[in-house]
CSV table of C-alpha atoms in Angstrom, one decimal:
chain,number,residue,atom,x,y,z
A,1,UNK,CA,21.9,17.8,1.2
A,2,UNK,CA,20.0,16.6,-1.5
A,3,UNK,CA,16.1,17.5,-2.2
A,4,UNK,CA,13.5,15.9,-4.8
A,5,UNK,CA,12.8,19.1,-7.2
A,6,UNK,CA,10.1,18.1,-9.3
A,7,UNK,CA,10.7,19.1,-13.2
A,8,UNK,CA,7.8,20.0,-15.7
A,9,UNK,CA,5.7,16.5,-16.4
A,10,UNK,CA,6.2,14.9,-19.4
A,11,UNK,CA,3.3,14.2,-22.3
A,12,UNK,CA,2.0,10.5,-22.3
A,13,UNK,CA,3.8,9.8,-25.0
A,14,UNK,CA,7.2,10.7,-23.6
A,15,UNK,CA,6.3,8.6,-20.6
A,16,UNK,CA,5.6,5.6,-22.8
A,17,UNK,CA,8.8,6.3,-24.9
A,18,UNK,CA,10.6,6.6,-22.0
A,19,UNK,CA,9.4,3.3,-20.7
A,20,UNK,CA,10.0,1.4,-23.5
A,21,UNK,CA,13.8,2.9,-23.4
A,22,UNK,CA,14.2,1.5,-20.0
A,23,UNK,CA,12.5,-1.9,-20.1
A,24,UNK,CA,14.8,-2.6,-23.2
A,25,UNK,CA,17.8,-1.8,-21.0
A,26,UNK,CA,16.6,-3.7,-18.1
A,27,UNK,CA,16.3,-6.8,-20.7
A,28,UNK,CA,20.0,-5.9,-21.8
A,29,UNK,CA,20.6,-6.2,-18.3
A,30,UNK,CA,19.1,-9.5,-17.1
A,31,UNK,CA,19.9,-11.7,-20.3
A,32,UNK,CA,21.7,-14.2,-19.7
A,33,UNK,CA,22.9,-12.8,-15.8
A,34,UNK,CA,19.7,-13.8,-14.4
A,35,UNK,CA,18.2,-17.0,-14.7
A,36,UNK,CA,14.8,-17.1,-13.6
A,37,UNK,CA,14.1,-14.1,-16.2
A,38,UNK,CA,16.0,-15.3,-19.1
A,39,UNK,CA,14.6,-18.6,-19.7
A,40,UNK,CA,10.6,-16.2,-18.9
A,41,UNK,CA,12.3,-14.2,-21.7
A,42,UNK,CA,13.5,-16.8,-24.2
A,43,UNK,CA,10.0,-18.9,-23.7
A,44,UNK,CA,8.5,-15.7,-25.3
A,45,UNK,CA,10.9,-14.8,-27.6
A,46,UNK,CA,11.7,-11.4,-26.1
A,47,UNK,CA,14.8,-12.2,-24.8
A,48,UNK,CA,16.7,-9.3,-27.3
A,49,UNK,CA,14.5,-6.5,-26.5
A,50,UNK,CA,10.8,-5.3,-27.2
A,51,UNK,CA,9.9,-2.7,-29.8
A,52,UNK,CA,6.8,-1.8,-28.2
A,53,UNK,CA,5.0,-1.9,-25.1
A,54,UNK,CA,2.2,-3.4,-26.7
A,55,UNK,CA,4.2,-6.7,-27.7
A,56,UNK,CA,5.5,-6.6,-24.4
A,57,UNK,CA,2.2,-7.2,-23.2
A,58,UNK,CA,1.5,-9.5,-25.4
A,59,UNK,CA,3.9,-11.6,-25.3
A,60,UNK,CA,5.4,-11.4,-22.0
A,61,UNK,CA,3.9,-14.1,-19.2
A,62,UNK,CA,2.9,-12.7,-16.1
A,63,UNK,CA,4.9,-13.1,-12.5
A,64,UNK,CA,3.1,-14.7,-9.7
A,65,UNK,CA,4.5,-14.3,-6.1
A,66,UNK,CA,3.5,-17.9,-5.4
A,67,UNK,CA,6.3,-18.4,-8.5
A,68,UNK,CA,8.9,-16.6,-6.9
A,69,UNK,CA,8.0,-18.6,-3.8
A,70,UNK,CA,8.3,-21.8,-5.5
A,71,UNK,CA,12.0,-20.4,-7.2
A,72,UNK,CA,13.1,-19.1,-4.1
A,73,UNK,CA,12.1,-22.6,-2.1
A,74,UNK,CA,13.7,-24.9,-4.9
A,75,UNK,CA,16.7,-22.5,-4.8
A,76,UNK,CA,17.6,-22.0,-1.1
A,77,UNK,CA,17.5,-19.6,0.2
A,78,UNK,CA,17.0,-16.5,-2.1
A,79,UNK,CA,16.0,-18.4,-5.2
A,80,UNK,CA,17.2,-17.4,-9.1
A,81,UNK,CA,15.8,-14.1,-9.8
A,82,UNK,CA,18.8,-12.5,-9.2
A,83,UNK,CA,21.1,-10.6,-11.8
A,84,UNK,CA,24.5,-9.9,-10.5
A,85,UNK,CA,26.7,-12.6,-8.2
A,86,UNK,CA,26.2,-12.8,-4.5
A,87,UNK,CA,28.7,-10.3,-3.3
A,88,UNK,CA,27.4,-7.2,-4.7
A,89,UNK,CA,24.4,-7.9,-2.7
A,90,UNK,CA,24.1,-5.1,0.3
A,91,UNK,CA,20.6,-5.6,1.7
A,92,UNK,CA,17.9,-7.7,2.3
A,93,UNK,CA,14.5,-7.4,3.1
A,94,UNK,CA,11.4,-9.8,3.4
A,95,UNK,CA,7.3,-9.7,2.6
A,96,UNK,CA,5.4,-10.3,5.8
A,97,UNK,CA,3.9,-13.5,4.7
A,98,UNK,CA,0.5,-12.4,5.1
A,99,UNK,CA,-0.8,-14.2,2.3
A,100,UNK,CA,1.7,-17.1,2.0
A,101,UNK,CA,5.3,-17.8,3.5
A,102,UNK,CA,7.4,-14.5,3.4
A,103,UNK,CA,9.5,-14.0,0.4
A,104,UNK,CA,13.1,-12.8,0.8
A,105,UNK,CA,14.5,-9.5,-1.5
A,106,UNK,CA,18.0,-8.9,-2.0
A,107,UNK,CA,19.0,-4.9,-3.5
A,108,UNK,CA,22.6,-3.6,-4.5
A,109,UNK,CA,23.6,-0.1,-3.6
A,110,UNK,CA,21.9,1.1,-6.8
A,111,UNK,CA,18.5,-0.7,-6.7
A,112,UNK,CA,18.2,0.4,-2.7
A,113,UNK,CA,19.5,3.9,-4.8
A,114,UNK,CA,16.5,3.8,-7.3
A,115,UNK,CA,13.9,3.2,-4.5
A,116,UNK,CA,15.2,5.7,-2.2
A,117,UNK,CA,14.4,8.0,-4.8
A,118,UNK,CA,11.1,6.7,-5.7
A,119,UNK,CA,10.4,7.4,-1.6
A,120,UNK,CA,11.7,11.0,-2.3
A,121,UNK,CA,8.9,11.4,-5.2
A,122,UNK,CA,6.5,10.6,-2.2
A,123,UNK,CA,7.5,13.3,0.4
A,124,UNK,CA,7.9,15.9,-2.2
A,125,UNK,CA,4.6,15.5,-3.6
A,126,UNK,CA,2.9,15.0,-0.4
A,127,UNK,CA,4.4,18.8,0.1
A,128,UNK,CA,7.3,17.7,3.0
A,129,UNK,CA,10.4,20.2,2.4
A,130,UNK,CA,13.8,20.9,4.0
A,131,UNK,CA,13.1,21.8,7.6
A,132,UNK,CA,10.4,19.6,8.3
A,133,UNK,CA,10.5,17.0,11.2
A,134,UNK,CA,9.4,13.4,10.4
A,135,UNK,CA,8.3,11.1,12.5
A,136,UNK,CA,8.5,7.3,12.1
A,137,UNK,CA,5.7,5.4,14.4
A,138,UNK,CA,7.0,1.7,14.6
A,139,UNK,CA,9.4,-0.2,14.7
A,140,UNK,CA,12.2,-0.9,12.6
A,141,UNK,CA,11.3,-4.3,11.0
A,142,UNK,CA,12.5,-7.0,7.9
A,143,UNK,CA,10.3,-5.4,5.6
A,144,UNK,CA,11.3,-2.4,2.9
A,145,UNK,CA,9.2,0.2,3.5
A,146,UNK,CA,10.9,1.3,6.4
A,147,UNK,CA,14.3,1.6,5.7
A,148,UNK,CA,13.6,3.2,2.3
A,149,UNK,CA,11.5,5.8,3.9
A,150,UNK,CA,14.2,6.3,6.5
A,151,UNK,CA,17.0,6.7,3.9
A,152,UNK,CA,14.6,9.3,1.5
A,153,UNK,CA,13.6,11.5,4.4
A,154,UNK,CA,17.3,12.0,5.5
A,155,UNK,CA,18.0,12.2,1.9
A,156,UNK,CA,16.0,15.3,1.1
A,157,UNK,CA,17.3,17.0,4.5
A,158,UNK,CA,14.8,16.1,6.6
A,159,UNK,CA,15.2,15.5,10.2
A,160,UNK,CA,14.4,11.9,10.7
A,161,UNK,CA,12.9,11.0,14.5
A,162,UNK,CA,12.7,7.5,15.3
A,163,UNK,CA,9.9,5.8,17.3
A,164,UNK,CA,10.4,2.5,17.5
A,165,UNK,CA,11.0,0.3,21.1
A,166,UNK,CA,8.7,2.2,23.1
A,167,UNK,CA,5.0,2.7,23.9
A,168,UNK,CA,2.3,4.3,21.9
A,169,UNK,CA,2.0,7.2,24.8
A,170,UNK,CA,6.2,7.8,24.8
A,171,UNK,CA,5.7,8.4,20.9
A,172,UNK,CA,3.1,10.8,21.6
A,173,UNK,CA,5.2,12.9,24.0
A,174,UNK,CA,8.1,12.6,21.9
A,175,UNK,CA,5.9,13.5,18.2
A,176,UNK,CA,5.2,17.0,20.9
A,177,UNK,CA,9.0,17.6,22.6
A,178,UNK,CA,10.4,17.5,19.3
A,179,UNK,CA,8.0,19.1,17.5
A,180,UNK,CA,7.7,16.6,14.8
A,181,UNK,CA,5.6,18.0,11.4
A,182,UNK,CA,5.5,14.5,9.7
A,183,UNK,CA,4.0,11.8,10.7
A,184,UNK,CA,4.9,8.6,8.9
A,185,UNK,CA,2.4,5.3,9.8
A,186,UNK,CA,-0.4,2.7,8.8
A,187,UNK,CA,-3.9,4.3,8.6
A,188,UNK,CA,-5.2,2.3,11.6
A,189,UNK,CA,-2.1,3.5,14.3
A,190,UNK,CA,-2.4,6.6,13.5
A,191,UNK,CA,-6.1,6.3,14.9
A,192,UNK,CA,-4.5,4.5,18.0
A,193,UNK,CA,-2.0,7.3,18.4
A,194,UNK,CA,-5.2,9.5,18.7
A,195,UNK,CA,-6.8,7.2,21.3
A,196,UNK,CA,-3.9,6.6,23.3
A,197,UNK,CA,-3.9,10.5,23.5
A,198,UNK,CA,-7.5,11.0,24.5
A,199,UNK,CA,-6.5,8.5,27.3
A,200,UNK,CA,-4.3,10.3,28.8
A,201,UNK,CA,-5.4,13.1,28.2
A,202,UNK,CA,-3.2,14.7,25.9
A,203,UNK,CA,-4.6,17.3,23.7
A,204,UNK,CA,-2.9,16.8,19.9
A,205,UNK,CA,-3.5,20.0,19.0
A,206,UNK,CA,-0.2,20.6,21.0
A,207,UNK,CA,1.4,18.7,17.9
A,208,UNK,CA,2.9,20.3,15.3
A,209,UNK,CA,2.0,17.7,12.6
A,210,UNK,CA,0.7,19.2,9.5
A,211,UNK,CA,1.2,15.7,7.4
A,212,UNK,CA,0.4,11.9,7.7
A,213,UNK,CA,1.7,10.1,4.7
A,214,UNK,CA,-0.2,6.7,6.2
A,215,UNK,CA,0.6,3.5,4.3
A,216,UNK,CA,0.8,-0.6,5.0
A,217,UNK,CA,-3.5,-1.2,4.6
A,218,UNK,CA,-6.6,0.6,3.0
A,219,UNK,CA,-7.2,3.3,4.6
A,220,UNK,CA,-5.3,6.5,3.6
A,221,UNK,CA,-7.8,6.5,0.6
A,222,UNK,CA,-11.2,5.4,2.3
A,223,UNK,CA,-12.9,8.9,2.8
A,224,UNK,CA,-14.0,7.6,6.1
A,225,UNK,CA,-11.4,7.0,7.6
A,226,UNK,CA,-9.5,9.6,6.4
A,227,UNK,CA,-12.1,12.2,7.4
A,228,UNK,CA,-11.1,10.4,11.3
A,229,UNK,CA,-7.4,10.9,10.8
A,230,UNK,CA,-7.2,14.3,9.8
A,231,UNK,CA,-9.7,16.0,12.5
A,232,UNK,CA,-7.9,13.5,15.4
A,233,UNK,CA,-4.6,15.4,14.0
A,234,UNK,CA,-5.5,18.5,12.5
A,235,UNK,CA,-3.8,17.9,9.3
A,236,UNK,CA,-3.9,16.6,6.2
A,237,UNK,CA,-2.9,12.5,5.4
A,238,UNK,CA,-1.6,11.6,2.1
A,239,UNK,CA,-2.4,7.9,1.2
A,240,UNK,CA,1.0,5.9,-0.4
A,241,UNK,CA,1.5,2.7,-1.2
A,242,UNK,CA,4.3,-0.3,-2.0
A,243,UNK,CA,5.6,-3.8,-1.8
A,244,UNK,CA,9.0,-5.4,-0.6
A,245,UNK,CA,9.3,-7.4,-3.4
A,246,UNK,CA,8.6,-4.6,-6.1
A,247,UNK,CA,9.5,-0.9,-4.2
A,248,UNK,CA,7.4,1.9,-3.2
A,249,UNK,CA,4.9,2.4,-6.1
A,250,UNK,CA,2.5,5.5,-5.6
A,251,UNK,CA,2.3,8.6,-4.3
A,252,UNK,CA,-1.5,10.4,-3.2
A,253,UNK,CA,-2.5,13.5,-6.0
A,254,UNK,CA,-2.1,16.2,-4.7
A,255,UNK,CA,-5.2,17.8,-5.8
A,256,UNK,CA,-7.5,14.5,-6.1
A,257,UNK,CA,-7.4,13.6,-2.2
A,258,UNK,CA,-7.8,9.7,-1.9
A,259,UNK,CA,-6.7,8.9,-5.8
A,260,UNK,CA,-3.1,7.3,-5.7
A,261,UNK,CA,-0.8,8.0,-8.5
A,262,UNK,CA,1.9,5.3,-9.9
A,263,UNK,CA,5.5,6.7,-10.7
A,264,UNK,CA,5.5,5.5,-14.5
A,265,UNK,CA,8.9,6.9,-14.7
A,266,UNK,CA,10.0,4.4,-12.4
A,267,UNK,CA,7.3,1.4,-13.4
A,268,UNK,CA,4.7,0.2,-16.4
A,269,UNK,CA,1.6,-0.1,-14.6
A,270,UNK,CA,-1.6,-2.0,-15.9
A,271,UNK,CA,-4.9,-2.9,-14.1
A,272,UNK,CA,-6.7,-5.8,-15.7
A,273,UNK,CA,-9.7,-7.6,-15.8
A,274,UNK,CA,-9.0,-10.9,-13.2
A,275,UNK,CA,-10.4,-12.9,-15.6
A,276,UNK,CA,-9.9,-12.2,-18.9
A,277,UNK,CA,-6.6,-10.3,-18.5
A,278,UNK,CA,-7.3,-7.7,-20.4
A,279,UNK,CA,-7.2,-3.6,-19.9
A,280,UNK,CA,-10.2,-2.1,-18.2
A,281,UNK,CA,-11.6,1.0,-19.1
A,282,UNK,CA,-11.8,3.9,-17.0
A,283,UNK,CA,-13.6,3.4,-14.1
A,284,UNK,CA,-13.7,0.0,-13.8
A,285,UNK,CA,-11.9,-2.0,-11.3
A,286,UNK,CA,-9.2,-4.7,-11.8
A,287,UNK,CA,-6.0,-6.0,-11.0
A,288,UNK,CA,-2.8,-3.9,-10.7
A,289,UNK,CA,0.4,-5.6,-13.1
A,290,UNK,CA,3.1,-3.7,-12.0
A,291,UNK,CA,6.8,-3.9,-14.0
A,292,UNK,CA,9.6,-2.3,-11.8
A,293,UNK,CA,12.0,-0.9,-14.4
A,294,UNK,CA,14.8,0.2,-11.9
A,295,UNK,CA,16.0,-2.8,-9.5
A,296,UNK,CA,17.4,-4.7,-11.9
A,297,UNK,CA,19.5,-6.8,-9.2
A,298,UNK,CA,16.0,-7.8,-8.5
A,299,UNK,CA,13.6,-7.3,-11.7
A,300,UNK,CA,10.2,-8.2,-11.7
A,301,UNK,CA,8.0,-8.3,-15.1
A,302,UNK,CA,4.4,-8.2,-15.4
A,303,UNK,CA,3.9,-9.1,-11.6
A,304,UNK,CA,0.2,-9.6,-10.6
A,305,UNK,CA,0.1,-7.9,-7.1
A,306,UNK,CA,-2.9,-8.7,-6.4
A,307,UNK,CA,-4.0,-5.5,-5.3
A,308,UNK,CA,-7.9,-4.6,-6.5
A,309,UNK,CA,-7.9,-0.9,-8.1
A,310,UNK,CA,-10.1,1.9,-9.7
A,311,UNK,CA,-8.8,2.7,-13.0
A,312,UNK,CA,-9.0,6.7,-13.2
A,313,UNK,CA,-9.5,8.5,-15.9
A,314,UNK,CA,-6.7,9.1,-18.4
A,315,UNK,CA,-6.6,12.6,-18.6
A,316,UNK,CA,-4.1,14.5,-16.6
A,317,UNK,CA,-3.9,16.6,-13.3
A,318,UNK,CA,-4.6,19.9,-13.3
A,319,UNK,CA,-0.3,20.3,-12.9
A,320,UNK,CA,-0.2,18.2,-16.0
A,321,UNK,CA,0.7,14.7,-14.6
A,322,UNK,CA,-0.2,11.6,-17.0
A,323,UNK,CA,1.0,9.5,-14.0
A,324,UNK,CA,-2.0,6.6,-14.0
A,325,UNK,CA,-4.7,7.3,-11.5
A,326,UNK,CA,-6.0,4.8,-9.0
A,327,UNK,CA,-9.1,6.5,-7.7
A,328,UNK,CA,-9.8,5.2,-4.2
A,329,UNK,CA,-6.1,3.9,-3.9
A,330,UNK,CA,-5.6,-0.1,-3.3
A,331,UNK,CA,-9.4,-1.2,-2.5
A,332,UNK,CA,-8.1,-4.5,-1.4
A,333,UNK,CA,-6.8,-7.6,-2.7
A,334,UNK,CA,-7.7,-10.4,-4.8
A,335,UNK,CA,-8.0,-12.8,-1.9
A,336,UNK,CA,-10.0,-10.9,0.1
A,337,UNK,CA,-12.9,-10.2,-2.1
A,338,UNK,CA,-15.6,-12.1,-0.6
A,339,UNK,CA,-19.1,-12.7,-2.4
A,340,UNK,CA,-21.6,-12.8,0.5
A,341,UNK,CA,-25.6,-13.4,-0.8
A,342,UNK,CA,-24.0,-12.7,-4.2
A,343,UNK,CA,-22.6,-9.5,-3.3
A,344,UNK,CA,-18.7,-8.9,-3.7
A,345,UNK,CA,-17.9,-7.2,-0.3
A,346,UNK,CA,-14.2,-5.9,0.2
A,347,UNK,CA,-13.0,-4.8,3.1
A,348,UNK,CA,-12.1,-1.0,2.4
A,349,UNK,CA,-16.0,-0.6,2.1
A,350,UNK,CA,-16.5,-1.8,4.8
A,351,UNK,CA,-13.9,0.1,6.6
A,352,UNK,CA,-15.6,3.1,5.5
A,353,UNK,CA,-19.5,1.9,6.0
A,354,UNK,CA,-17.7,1.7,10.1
A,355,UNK,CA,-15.8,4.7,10.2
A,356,UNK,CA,-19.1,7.1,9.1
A,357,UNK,CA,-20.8,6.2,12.0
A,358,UNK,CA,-20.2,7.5,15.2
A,359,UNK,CA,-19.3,5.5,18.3
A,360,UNK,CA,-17.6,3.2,16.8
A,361,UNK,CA,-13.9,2.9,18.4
A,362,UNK,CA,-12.8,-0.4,16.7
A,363,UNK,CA,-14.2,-3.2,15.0
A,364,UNK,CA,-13.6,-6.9,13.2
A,365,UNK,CA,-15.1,-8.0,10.4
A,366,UNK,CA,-15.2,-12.3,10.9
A,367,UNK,CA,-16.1,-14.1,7.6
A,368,UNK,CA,-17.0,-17.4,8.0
A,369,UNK,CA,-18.8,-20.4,6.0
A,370,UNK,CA,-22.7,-21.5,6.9
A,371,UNK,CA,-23.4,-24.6,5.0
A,372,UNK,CA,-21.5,-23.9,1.9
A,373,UNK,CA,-22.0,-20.1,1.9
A,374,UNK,CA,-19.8,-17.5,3.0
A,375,UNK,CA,-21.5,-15.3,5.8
A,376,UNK,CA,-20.2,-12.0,7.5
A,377,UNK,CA,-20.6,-10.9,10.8
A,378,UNK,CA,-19.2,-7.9,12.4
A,379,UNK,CA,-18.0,-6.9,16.4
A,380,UNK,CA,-17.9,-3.5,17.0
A,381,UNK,CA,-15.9,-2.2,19.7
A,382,UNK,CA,-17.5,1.3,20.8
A,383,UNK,CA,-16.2,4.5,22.0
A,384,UNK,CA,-16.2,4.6,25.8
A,385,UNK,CA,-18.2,7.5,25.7
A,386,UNK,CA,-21.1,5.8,23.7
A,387,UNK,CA,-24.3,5.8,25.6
A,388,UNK,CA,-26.7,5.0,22.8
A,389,UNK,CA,-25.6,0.9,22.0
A,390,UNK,CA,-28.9,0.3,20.0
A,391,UNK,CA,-28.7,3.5,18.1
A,392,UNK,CA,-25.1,3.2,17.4
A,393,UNK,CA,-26.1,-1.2,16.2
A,394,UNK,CA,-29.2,0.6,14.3
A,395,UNK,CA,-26.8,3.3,12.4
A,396,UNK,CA,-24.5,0.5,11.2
A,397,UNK,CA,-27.2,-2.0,10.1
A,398,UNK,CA,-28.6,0.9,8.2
A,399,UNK,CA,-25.4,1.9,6.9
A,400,UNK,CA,-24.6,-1.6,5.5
A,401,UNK,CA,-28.0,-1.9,4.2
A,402,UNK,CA,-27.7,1.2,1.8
A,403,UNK,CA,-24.5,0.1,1.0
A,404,UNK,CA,-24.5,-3.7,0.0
A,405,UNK,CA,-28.3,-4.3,0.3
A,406,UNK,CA,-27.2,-6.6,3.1
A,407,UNK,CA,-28.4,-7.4,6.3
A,408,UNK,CA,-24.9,-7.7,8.3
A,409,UNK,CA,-25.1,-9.0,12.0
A,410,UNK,CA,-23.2,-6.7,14.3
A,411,UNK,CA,-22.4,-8.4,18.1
A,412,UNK,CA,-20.9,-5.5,20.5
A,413,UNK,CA,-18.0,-6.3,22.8
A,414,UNK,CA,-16.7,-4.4,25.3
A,415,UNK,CA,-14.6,-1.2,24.9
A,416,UNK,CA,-10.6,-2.2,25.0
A,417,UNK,CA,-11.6,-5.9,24.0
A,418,UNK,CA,-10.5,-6.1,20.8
A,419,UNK,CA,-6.0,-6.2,20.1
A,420,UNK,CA,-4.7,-3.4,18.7
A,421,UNK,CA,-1.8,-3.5,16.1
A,422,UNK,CA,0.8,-1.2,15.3
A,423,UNK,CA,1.4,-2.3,12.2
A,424,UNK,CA,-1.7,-4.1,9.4
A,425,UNK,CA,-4.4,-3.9,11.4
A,426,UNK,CA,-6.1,-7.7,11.2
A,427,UNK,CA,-9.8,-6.4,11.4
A,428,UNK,CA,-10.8,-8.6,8.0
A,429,UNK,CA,-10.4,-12.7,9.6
A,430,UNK,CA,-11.4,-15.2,7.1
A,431,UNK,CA,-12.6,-18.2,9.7
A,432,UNK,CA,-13.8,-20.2,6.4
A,433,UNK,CA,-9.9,-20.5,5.6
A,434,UNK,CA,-8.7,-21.2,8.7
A,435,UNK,CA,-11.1,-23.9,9.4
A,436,UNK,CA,-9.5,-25.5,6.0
């Protein structure tokens, strides 16, 4: 049995040092084996190494998913951002093609190795040890998260329960019978989980669950919505989050609840302004680059994730982690910032302007264009037990209003009328884009 012991944190120098150490030996690596990074690498004259991180990004181009698309669609079928031959290739995993068509990842033993353990940083700072009983609430899918999850838990000795092929109220009984302590999930089932329960009437506080590490969509890290997670359970969620095509990423602070930490031992992180591309200060919000500096069968270098994020301040934790901060974790992406009356509304804030008021059950946030600007309106969905319709209408308008200094309209639809999802909840529809 192996288990994720957590060694005294280095100084930010040493993590920079170390950094540069490995990004030099992932260059090594890909130069000339893989093609789509060694002609990135020759174009900036990098191709035999960096000395610093600082030429490194300065010098270095950024990655683009709709790039790799492009590679990966004039290279059929997994494109040329691959370092070692075919054969040594073991698994494969794909995006979900939310924002564009799905791109396909291929990992040896040792890149599937390297995020396993990345996965194993995540229980062990989210406090899961030998002994506990983890739960996993879907079902088994193309995409990575899962499977490296899976593979860490049973790594570090936990006992791994599956839940995937049956209903939302058979995972309940079976998170009880086998007194599962973990409970592994997006932010938005685990709030389904909780209403599946109070419908039949099944009280949670039978569970044993002491953990949520809640990933997949905003929500882990939106105080809101948190607050509605752990009193349905009783315990306390810890926020994470990842791609497929770059590996599990962050891991919540243990002592800053809803600010996500990046494993710089494992990647270079920078957030930076969208459009001038350079570092933000602490505090301010930008884009997360992210270099993976362990999956070398599949590398990627400067990769805009599109992922909006809080830089946090650069001091660190009271343990002594330099790991960089994201305060509020991933407060949404690139393409869903929407500017409505000239106000950039994302749709974590949202989330959490619906989730502090009570009555509210579910919701769907339906953006839409009104000749030639984007409007917002919102359906609420509320709690069966809500008697009070205009005062629960009135609560949200006023919420929004002190929020975004926005006058939102809110149509109510009956309770149960709105789909749920087990996996990314679709509550943010843009109708201006689908009318294009």
């Amino acid at each position: 049995m192996t288990t994720t012991t957590l060694a005294p944190f280095p100084t930010r120098v040493q993590v920079e040092v170390g950094q540069l150490s490995q990004l030099n030996r992932l260059i090594d690596e890909i130069v000339p084996n893989n093609a789509f990074y060694t002609a990135k690498l020759k174009t900036c004259g990098l191709e035999g190494g960096v000395g610093s991180l600082q030429e490194f990004f300065e010098k270095m181009p950024f990655t683009t998913k709709a790039e790799l698309i492009q590679d990966q669609e004039g290279h059929p079928h997994y494109g040329t951002n691959l370092t070692y031959p075919p054969e040594k290739y073991v698994r494969l995993c794909r995006t979900s093609g939310s924002t564009g068509a799905p791109l396909r990842c291929l990992d040896t033993r040792e890149s599937w190795e390297w995020m396993v353990d990345n996965w194993c940083r995540v229980f062990s700072e989210a406090g899961v040890r030998p002994g506990d009983r983890v739960f996993f609430a879907f079902s088994f899918g193309p995409f990575l998260g899962f499977w490296t999850a899976w593979d860490a838990a049973a790594k570090n000795g936990y006992l791994c329960l599956p839940g995937g092929g049956v209903s939302s109220y058979a995972r309940i009984l079976a998170i009880i019978e086998n007194e599962a302590t973990v409970l592994c999930c997006t932010p938005t089932y685990a709030l389904r989980l909780a209403e599946v329960a109070r419908e039949e009437d099944v009280d949670l506080s039978q569970a044993k669950i002491h953990t949520l590490i809640v990933a997949g969509e905003p929500g882990g890290s939106v105080p809101a919505t948190r607050a509605r997670i752990e009193k349905a359970w009783g315990a306390r969620v810890f926020d994470h989050h990842g791609m497929t095509e770059i590996g599990p990423v962050s891991y919540e602070c243990p002592d800053r609840a809803g600010t996500l930490r990046v494993i710089e031992s494992s990647y270079i992180a920078e957030v930076l302004d969208r459009e001038t591309h350079q570092a933000v200060a602490p505090g301010e919000r930008g884009e997360l680059v992210l270099t993976s500096l362990g999956r070398a069968a599949l590398p990627l270098l400067r990769y805009r994730t599109g992922d909006i994020v809080e830089l946090g301040p650069k001091e660190p934790d009271s343990r002594g982690c330099h790991d960089l901060a994201l305060i509020g974790g991933i407060i949404g992406r690139t393409d869903d910032m929407v500017p409505i009356r000239g106000v950039n509304v994302s749709p974590s804030v949202v989330e959490n302007v619906m989730h502090s008021v009570s009555g509210v059950a579910d919701y769907r946030a339906e953006i839409s264009e009104e000749r030639g600007l984007l409007v917002m309106k919102i359906k609420v969905e509320p709690t069966p037990d809500c008697e009070d319709i205009e005062h629960l209408v009135g609560g949200l308008q006023k919420e929004f209003h002190h929020t975004f200094s926005l006058r939102i309209p809110i149509d109510v639809v009956e309770p149960g009328s709105l789909p749920r999802f087990e996996m990314k909840h679709k509550r943010w529809v843009r109708l201006d884009k689908e009318a294009n």
